[in-house]
mmCIF file of C-alpha atoms and ligand atoms in Angstrom:
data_model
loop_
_atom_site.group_PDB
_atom_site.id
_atom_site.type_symbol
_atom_site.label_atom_id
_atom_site.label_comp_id
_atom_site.label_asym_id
_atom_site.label_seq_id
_atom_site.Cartn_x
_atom_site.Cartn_y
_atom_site.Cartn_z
ATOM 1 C CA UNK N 190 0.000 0.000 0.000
ATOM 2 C CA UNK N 191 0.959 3.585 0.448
ATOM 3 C CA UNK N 192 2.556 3.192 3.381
ATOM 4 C CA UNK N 193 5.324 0.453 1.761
ATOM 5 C CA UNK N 194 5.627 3.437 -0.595
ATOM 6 C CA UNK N 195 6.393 6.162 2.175
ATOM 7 C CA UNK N 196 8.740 3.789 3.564
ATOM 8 C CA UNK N 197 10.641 3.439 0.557
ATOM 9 C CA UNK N 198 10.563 7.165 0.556
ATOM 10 C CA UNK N 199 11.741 7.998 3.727
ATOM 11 C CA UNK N 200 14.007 5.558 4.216
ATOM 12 C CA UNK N 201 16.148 6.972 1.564
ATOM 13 C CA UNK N 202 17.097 9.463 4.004
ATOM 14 C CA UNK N 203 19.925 9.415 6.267
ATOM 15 C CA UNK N 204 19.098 10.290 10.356
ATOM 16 C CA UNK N 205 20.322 13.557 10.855
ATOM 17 C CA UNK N 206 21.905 13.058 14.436
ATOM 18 C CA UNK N 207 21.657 16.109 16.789
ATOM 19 C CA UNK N 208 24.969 16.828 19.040
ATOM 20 C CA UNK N 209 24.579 17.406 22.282
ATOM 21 C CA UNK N 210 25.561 21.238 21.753
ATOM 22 C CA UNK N 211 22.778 21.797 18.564
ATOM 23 C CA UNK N 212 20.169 20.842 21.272
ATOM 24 C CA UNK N 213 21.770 23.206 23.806
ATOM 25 C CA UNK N 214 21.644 25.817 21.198
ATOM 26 C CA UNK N 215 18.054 25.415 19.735
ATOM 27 C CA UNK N 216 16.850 25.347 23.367
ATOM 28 C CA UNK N 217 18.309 28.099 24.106
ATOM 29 C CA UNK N 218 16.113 30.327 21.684
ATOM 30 C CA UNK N 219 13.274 27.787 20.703
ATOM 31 C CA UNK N 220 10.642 27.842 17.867
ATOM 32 C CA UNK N 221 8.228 25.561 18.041
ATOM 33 C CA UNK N 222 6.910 25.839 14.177
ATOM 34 C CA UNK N 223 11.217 25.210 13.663
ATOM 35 C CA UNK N 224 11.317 22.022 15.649
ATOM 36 C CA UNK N 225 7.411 20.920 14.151
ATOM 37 C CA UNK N 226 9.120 21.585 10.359
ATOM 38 C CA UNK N 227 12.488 19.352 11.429
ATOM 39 C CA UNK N 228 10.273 16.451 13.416
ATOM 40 C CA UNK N 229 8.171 16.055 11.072
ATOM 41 C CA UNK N 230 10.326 14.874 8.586
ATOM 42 C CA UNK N 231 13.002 13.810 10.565
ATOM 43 C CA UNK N 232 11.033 10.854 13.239
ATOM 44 C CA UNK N 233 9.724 9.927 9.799
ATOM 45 C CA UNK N 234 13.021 8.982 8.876
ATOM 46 C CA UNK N 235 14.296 7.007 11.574
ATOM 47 C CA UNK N 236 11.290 5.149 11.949
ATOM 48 C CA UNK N 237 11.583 4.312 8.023
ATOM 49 C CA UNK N 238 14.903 3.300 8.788
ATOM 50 C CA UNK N 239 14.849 0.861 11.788
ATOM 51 C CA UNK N 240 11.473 -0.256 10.097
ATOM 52 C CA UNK N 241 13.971 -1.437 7.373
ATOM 53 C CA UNK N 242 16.100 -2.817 9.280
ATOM 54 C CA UNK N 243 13.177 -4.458 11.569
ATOM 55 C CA UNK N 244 11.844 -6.025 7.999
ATOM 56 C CA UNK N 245 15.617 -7.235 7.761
ATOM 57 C CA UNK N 246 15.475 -9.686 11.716
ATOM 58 C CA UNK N 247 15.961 -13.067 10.985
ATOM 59 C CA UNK N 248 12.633 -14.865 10.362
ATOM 60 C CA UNK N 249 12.670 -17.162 13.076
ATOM 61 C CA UNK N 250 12.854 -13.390 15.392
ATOM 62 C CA UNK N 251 10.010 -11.490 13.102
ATOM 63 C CA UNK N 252 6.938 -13.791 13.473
ATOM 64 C CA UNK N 253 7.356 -14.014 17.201
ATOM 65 C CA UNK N 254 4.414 -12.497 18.452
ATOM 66 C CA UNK N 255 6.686 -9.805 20.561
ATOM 67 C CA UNK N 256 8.993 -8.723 18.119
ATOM 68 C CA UNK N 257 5.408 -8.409 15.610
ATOM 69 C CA UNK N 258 3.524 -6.381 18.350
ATOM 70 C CA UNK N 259 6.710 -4.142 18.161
ATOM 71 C CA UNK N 260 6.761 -4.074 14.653
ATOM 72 C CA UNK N 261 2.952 -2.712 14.749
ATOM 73 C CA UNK N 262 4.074 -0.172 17.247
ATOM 74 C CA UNK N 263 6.603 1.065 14.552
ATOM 75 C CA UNK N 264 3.917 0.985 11.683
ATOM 76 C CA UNK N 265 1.578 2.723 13.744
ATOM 77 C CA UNK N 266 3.475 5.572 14.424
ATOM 78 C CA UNK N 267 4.744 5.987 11.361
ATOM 79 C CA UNK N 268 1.255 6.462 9.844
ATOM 80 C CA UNK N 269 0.484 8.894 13.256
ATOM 81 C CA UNK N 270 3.482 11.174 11.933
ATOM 82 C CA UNK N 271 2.674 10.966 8.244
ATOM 83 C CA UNK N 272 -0.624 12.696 9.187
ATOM 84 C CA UNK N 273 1.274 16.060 9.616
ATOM 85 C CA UNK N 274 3.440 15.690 6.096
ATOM 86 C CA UNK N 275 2.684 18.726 4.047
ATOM 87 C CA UNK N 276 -0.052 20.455 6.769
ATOM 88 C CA UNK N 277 -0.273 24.465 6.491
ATOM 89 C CA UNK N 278 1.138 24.811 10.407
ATOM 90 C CA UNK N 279 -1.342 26.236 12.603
ATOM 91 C CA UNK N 280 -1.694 26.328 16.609
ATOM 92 C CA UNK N 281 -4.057 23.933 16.307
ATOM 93 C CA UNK N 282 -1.934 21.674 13.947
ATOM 94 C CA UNK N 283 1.214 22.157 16.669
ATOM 95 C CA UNK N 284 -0.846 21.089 19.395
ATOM 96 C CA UNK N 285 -1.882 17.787 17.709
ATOM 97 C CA UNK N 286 1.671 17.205 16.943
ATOM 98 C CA UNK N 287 2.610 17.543 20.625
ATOM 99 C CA UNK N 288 0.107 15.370 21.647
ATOM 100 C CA UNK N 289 0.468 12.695 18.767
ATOM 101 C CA UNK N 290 4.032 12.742 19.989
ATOM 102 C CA UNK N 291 3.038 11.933 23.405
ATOM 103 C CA UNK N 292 0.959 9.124 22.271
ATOM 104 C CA UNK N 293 4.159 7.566 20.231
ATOM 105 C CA UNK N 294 6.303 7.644 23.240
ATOM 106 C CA UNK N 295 3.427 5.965 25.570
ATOM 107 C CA UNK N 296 2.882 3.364 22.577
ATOM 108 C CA UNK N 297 6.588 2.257 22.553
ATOM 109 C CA UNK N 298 7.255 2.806 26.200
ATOM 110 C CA UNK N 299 7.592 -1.438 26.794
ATOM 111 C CA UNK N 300 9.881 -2.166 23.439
ATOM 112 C CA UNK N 301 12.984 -3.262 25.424
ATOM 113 C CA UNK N 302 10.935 -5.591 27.573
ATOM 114 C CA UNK N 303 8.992 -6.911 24.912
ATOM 115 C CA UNK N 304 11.588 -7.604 22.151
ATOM 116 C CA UNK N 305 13.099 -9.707 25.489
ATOM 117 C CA UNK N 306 10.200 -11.080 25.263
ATOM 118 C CA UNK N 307 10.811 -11.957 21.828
ATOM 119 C CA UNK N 308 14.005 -12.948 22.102
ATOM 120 C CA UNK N 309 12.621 -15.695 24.608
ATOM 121 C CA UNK N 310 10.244 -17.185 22.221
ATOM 122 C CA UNK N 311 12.503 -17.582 20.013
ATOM 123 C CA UNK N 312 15.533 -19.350 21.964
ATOM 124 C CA UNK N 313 12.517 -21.950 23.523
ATOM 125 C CA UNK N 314 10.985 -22.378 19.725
ATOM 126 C CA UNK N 315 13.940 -22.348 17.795
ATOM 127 C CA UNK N 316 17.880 -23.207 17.505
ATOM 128 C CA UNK N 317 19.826 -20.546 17.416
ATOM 129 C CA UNK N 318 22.989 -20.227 15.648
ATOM 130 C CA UNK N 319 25.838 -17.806 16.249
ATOM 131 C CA UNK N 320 24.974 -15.986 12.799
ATOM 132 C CA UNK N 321 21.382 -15.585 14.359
ATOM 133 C CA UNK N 322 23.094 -14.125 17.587
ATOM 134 C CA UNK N 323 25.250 -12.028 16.047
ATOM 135 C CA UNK N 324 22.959 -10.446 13.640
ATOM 136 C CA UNK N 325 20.050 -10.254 16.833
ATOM 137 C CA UNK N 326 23.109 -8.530 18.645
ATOM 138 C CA UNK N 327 23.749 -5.735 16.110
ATOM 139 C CA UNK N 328 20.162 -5.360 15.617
ATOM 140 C CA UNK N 329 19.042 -4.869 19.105
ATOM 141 C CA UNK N 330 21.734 -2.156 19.290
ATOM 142 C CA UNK N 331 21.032 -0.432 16.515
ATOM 143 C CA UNK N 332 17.119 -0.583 17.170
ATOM 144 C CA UNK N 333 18.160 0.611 21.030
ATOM 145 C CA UNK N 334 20.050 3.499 19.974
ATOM 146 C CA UNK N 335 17.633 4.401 17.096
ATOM 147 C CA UNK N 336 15.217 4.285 20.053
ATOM 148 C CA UNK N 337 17.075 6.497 22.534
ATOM 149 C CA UNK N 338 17.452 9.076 19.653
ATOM 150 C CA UNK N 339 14.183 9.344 18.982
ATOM 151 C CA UNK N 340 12.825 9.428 22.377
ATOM 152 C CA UNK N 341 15.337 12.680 23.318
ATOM 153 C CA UNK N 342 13.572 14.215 20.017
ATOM 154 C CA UNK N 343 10.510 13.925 21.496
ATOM 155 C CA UNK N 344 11.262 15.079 25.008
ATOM 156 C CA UNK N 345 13.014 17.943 24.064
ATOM 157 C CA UNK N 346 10.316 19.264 22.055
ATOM 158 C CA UNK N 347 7.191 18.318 24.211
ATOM 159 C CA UNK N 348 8.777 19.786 27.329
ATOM 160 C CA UNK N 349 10.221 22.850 25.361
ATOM 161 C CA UNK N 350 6.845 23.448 23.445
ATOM 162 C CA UNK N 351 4.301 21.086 25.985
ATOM 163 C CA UNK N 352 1.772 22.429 27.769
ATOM 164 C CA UNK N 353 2.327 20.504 31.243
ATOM 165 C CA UNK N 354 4.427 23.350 33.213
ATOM 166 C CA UNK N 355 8.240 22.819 33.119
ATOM 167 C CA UNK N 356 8.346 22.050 36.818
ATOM 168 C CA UNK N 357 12.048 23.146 36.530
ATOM 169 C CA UNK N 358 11.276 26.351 34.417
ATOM 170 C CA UNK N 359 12.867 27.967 36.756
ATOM 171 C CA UNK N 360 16.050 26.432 36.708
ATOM 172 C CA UNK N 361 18.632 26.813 34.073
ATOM 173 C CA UNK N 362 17.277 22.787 32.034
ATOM 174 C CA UNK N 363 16.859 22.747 28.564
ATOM 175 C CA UNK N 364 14.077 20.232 28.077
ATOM 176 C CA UNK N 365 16.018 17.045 29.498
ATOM 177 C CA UNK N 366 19.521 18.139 29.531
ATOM 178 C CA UNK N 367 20.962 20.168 32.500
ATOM 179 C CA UNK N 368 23.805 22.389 31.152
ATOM 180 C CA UNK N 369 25.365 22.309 34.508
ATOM 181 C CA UNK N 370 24.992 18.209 35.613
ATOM 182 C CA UNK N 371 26.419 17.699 38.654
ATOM 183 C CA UNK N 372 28.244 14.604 38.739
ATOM 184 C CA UNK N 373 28.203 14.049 42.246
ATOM 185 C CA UNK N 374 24.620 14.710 43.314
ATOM 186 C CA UNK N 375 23.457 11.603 40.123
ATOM 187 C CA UNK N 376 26.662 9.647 41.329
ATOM 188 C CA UNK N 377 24.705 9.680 44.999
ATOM 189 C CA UNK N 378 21.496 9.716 43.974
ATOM 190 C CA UNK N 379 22.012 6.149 42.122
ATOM 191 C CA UNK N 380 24.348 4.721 44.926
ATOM 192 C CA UNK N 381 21.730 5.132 47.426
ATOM 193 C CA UNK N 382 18.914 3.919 45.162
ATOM 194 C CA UNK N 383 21.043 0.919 44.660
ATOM 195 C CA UNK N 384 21.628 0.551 47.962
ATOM 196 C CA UNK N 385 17.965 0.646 49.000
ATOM 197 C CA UNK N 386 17.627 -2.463 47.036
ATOM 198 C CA UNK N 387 20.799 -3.816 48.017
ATOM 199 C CA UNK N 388 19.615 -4.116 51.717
ATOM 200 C CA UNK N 389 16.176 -5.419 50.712
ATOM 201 C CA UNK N 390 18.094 -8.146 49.585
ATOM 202 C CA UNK N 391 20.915 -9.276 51.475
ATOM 203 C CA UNK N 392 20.052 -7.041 54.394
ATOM 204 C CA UNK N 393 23.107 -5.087 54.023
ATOM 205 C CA UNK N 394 25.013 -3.060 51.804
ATOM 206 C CA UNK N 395 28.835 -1.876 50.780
ATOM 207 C CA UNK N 396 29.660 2.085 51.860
ATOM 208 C CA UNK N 397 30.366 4.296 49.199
ATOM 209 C CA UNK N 398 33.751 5.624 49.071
ATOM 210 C CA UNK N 399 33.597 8.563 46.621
ATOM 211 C CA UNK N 400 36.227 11.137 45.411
ATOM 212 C CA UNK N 401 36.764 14.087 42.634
ATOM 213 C CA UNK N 402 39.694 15.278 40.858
ATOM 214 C CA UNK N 403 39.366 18.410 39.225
ATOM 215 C CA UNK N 404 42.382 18.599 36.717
ATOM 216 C CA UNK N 405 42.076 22.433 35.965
ATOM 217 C CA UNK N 406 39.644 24.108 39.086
ATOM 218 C CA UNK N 407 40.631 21.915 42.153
ATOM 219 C CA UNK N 408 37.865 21.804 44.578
ATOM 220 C CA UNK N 409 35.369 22.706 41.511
ATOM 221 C CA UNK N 410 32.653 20.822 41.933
ATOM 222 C CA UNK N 411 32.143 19.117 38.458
ATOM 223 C CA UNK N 412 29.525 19.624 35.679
ATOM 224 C CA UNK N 413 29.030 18.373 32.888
ATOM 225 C CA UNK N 414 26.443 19.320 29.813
ATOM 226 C CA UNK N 415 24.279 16.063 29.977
ATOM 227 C CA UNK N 416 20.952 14.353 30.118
ATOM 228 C CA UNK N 417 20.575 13.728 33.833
ATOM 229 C CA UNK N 418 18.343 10.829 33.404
ATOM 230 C CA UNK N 419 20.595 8.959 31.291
ATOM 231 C CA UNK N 420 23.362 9.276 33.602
ATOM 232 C CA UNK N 421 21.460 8.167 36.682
ATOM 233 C CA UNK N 422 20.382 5.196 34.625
ATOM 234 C CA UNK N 423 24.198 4.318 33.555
ATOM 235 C CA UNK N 424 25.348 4.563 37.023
ATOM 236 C CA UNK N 425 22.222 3.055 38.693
ATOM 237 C CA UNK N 426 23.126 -0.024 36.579
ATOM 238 C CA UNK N 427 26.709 -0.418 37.732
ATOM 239 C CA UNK N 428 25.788 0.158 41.448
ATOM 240 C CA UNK N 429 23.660 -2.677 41.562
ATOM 241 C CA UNK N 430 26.113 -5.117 39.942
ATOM 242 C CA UNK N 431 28.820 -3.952 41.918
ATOM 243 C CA UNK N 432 26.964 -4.410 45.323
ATOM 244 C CA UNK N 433 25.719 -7.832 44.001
ATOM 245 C CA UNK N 434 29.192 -9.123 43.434
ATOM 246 C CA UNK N 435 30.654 -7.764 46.682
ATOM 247 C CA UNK N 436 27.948 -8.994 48.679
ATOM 248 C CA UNK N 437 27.908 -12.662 47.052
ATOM 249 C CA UNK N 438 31.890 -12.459 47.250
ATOM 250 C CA UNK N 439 31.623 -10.851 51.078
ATOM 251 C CA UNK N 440 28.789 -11.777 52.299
ATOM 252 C CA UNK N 441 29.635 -14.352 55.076
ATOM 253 C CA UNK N 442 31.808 -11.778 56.539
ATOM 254 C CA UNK N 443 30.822 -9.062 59.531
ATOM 255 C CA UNK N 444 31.886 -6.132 57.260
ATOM 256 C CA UNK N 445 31.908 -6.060 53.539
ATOM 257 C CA UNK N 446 34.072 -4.162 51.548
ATOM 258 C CA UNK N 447 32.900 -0.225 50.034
ATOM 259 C CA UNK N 448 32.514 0.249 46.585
ATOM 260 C CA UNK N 449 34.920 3.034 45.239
ATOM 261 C CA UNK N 450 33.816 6.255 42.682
ATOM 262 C CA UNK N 451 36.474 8.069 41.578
ATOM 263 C CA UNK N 452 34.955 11.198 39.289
ATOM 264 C CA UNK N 453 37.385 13.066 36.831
ATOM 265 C CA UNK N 454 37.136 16.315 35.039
ATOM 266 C CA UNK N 455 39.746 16.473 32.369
ATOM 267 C CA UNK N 456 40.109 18.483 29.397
ATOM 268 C CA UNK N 457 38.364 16.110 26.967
ATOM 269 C CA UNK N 458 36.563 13.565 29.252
ATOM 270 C CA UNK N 459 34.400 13.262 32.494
ATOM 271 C CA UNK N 460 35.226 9.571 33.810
ATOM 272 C CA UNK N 461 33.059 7.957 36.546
ATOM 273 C CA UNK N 462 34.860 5.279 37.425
ATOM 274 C CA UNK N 463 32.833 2.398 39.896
ATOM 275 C CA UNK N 464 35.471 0.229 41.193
ATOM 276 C CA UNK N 465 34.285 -2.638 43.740
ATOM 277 C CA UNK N 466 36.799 -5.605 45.156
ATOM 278 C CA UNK N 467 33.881 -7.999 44.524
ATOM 279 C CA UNK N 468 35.865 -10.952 43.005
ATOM 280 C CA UNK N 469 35.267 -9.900 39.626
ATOM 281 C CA UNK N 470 34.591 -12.010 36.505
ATOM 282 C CA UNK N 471 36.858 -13.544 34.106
ATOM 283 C CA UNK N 472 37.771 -11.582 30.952
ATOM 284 C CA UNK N 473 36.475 -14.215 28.230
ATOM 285 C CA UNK N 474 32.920 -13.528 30.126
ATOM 286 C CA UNK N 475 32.738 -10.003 30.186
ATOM 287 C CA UNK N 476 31.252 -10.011 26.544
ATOM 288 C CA UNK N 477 28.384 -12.056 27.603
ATOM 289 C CA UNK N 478 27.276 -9.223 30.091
ATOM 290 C CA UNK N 479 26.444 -6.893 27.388
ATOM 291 C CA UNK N 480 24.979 -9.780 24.977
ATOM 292 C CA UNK N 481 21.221 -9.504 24.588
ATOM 293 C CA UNK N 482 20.659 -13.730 23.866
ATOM 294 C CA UNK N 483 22.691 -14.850 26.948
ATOM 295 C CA UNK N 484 20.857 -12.132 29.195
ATOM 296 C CA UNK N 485 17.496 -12.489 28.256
ATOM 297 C CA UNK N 486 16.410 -15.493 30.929
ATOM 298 C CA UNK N 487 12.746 -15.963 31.969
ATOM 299 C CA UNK N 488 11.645 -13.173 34.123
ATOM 300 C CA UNK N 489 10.896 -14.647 37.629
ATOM 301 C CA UNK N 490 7.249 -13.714 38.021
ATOM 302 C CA UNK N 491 6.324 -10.608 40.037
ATOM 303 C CA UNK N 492 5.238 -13.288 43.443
ATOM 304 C CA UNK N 493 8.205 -14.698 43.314
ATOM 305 C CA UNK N 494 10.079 -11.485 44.335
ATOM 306 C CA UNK N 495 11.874 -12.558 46.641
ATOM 307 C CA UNK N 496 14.204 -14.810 44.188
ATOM 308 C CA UNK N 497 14.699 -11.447 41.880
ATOM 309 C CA UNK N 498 18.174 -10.647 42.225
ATOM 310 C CA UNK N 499 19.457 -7.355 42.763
ATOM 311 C CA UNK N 500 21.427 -6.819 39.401
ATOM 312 C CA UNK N 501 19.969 -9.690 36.861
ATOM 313 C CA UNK N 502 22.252 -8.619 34.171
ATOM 314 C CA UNK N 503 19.186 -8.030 32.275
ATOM 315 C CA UNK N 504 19.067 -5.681 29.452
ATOM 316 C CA UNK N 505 20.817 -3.239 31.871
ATOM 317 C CA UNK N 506 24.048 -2.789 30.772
ATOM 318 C CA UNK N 507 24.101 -3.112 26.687
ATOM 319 C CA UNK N 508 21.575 -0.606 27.446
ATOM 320 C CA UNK N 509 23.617 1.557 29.859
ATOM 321 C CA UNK N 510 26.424 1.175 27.096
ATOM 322 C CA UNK N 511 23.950 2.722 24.406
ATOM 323 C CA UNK N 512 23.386 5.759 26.320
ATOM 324 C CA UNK N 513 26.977 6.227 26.771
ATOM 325 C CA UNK N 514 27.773 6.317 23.471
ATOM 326 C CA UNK N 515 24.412 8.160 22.294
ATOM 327 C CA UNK N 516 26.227 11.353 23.115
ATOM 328 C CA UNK N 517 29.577 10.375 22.065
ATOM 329 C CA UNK N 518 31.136 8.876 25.340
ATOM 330 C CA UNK N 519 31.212 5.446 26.135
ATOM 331 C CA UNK N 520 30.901 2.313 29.090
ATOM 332 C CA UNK N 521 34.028 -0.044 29.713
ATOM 333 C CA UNK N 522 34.055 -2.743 31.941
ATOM 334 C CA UNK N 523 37.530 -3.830 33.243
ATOM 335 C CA UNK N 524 37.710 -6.740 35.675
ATOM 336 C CA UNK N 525 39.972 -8.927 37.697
ATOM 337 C CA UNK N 526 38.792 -12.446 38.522
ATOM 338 C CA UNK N 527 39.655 -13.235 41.589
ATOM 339 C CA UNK N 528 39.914 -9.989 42.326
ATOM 340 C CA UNK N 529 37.295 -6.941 41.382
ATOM 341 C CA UNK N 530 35.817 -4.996 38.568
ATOM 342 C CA UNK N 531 36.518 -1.260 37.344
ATOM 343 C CA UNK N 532 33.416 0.142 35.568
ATOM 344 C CA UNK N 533 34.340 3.014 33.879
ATOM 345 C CA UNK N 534 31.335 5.907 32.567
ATOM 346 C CA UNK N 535 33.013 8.154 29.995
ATOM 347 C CA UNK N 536 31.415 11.199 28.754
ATOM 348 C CA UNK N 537 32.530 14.218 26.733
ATOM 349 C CA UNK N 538 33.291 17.365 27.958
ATOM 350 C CA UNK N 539 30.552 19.524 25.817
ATOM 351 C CA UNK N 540 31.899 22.621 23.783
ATOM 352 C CA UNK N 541 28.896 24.442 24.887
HETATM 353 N N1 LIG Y 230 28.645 -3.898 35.635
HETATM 354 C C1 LIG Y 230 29.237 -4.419 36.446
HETATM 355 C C2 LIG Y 230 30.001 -5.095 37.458
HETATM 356 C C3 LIG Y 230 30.586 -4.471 38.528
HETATM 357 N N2 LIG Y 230 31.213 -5.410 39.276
HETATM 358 C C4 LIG Y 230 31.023 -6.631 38.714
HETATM 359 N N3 LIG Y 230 31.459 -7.843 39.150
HETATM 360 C C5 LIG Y 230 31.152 -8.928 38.417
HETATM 361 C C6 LIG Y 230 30.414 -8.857 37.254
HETATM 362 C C7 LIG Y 230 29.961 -7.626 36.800
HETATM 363 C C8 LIG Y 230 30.270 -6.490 37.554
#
C-alpha cells in the first residue's frame, strides 16, 4: 500500500543526528513551528529506517508475536506522523503534533521488555545459531540506539513546546539536559537507590567511598552538559552489579568491603569510574554481560520477588552502554577475577 511506498521514501534518508551542543543551542532560543518543520520529517526517517532494518530480523525473530507487536508499534506511528506531512502549520496543527508525539512515546514505552520477550520465544521455539546471535546482537543495538534518539527528540520538544508546566522552568534545564549536571549529586542519587535495594536483599550493603579530581579548578565541583536521566540510569546499573558481586563475594563476613567512585574532570573527558573488590569475573565472560541472547532469561514472576536478584544482568548494561555512546562517550568494563571490577562511565566534555 501507500505506506510500503512512504517507507521506501523515507528511508532513503539518512538520520540527521543532533549533538549534544545543537540541542543546547536550539533550546536556548526555541521555535516551536522550527522544531514541528524538522520532526516532522526527521522521526519519519528514523522510523523508516529501523522499520527497514526491523523487515531485515531473521525470520525465526520477526513472526514471534513480541517482536510483531513491536513491529505494529513502529507501523503505527509511522502512519500517526505521516498525518502532519505537508499540513499548512497552525496552533491547532502544533498542538496535535505535541500530543500525537506523546501518544508515540506511551505506545513504545515497553519495546525493550517486549523484544526480550521476543528474544525468549525464540531461543525456547527455535535453535539458534551464532549468525542468528550475532545479527540479533547488532540489531538490538542499533534498534536501542535508534530508540534512545528518537525518544530525546521527542522530550526535548514536548517539554520545550508542551503544555504541562516545566516544573524546573525555573532552573537553568533545557528540556532534558541540565547544562550544569552535577556529577556528584546523580553519582549519589544512584548509589543510594542501589543501595535501597541492596539491603532489601541481602540485608546489608557496601559504603560508598567517593572522590573528585578536578584537573584544571581543584575543589570545583564538576559539571558536565548532559541528560541527567541517562546518567542516573548508567550509574544506577553499575551500582547494583557492583553491590551484588561484593555482597555474594563478602557476604559471610561481619563487614563487607565499600565500593569506590572516583569522578574526573579532564580536558576532553568526564570519567566515573565504579570500582568494587567484589571478586570480579573472568575476561572471556565479560562479553556475555552486554549480549542480549545470553541475558534475556525468563523473568521470575512478580510473586516470586523474593528470588529477583538485585542486578539480573538483564538488558541493563548493553543498554547503559547505548546511552553512553548516544552522546559520544562510552561504558568499559575492566575486571579482575579473583579480584574486582573497574566500571568506567566516559562522557565528553561539551563545547557548549
Ligand atoms: N557492571 C558491572 C560489574 C561491577 N562489578 C562486577 N562484578 C562482576 C560482574 C559484573 C560487575
Amino acid at each position: 500500500r501507500n505506506i510500503s511506498k512512504m517507507l521506501d521514501h523515507f528511508s532513503q534518508y539518512n538520520p540527521s543526528p543532533l549533538s549534544i551542543k545543537q540541542f543546547i543551542d536550539f533550546g536556548r532560543n526555541p521555535c516551536e513551528r522550527t522544531s514541528f518543520t524538522f520532526l516532522r520529517k526527521e522521526l519519519p526517517v528514523r522510523l523508516a529506517n529501523i522499520m527497514k532494518e526491523i523487515h531485515l530480523l531473521p525470520e525465526n525473530l520477526l513472526r514471534t508475536p513480541s517482536a510483531n507487536l513491536v513491529n505494529q508499534w513502529y507501523a503505527q506511528s509511522f502512519k500517526d506522523l505521516l498525518k502532519f506531512k505537508d499540513l499548512e502549520v497552525s496552533d491547532k496543527i502544533l498542538t496535535q503534533f505535541c500530543e500525537s508525539l506523546i501518544m508515540i512515546r506511551n505506545r513504545h514505552s515497553d519495546t525493550v521488555q517486549t523484544m526480550a520477550q521476543g528474544v525468549l520465544e525464540l531461543k525456547e521455539n527455535y535453535p539458534v545459531d551464532q549468525q542468528t546471535e550475532n545479527s540479533i546482537q547488532y540489531f538490538l543495538d542499533r534498534l536501542y540506539m535508534s530508540r534512545i534518539s528518537i525518544r530525546m527528540l521527542i522530550n526535548q520538544h514536548t517539554l520545550l513546546f508542551g503544555t504541562d508546566l516545566n516544573v524546573t522552568s525555573n532552573s537553568r534545564h533545557v528540556g532534558s539536559i541540565d547544562p550544569n549536571c552535577d556529577v556528584v549529586s546523580i553519582v549519589r542519587d544512584a548509589y543510594e537507590n542501589a543501595r535501597f535495594l541492596c539491603d532489601q536483599y541481602y540485608l546489608a550493603s557496601p559504603e560508598l567511598q567517593l572522590f573528585e579530581h578536578n584537573r584544571n579548578m581543584p575543589n570545583a565541583p564538576i559539571q558536565v552538559v548532559y541528560v541527567p536521566s541517562h546518567l542516573y540510569h548508567m550509574l544506577f546499573e553499575l551500582f547494583k552489579n557492583s553491590m551484588r558481586a561484593v555482597m555474594e563475594f563478602h557476604g559471610d563476613k561481619e563487614t563487607v568491603p565499600p565500593v569506590v567512585a572516583n569522578i574526573s574532570l579532564g580536558n576532553e573527558d568526564v570519567c566515573i569510574k565504579v570500582s568494587d573488590i567484589g571478586g570480579g569475573i573472568a575476561r572471556s565472560q565479560i562479553e556475555l554481560l552486554f549480549n542480549y541472547m545470553y541475558s534475556t532469561a525468563p523473568q521470575p514472576s512478580k510473586s516470586a520477588s523474593p528470588t529477583v536478584p538485585l542486578a539480573g544482568y538483564g538488558y541493563g548494561l548493553p543498554l547503559s552502554r547505548l546511552y553512553a555512546r548516544y552522546l559520544q562517550g562510552d561504558l568499559v568494563l575492566q575486571s579482575c577475577e579473583g579480584f574486582g571490577t573497574d566500571a568506567v562511565v566516559y562522557l565528553k566534555v561539551s563545547q557548549v
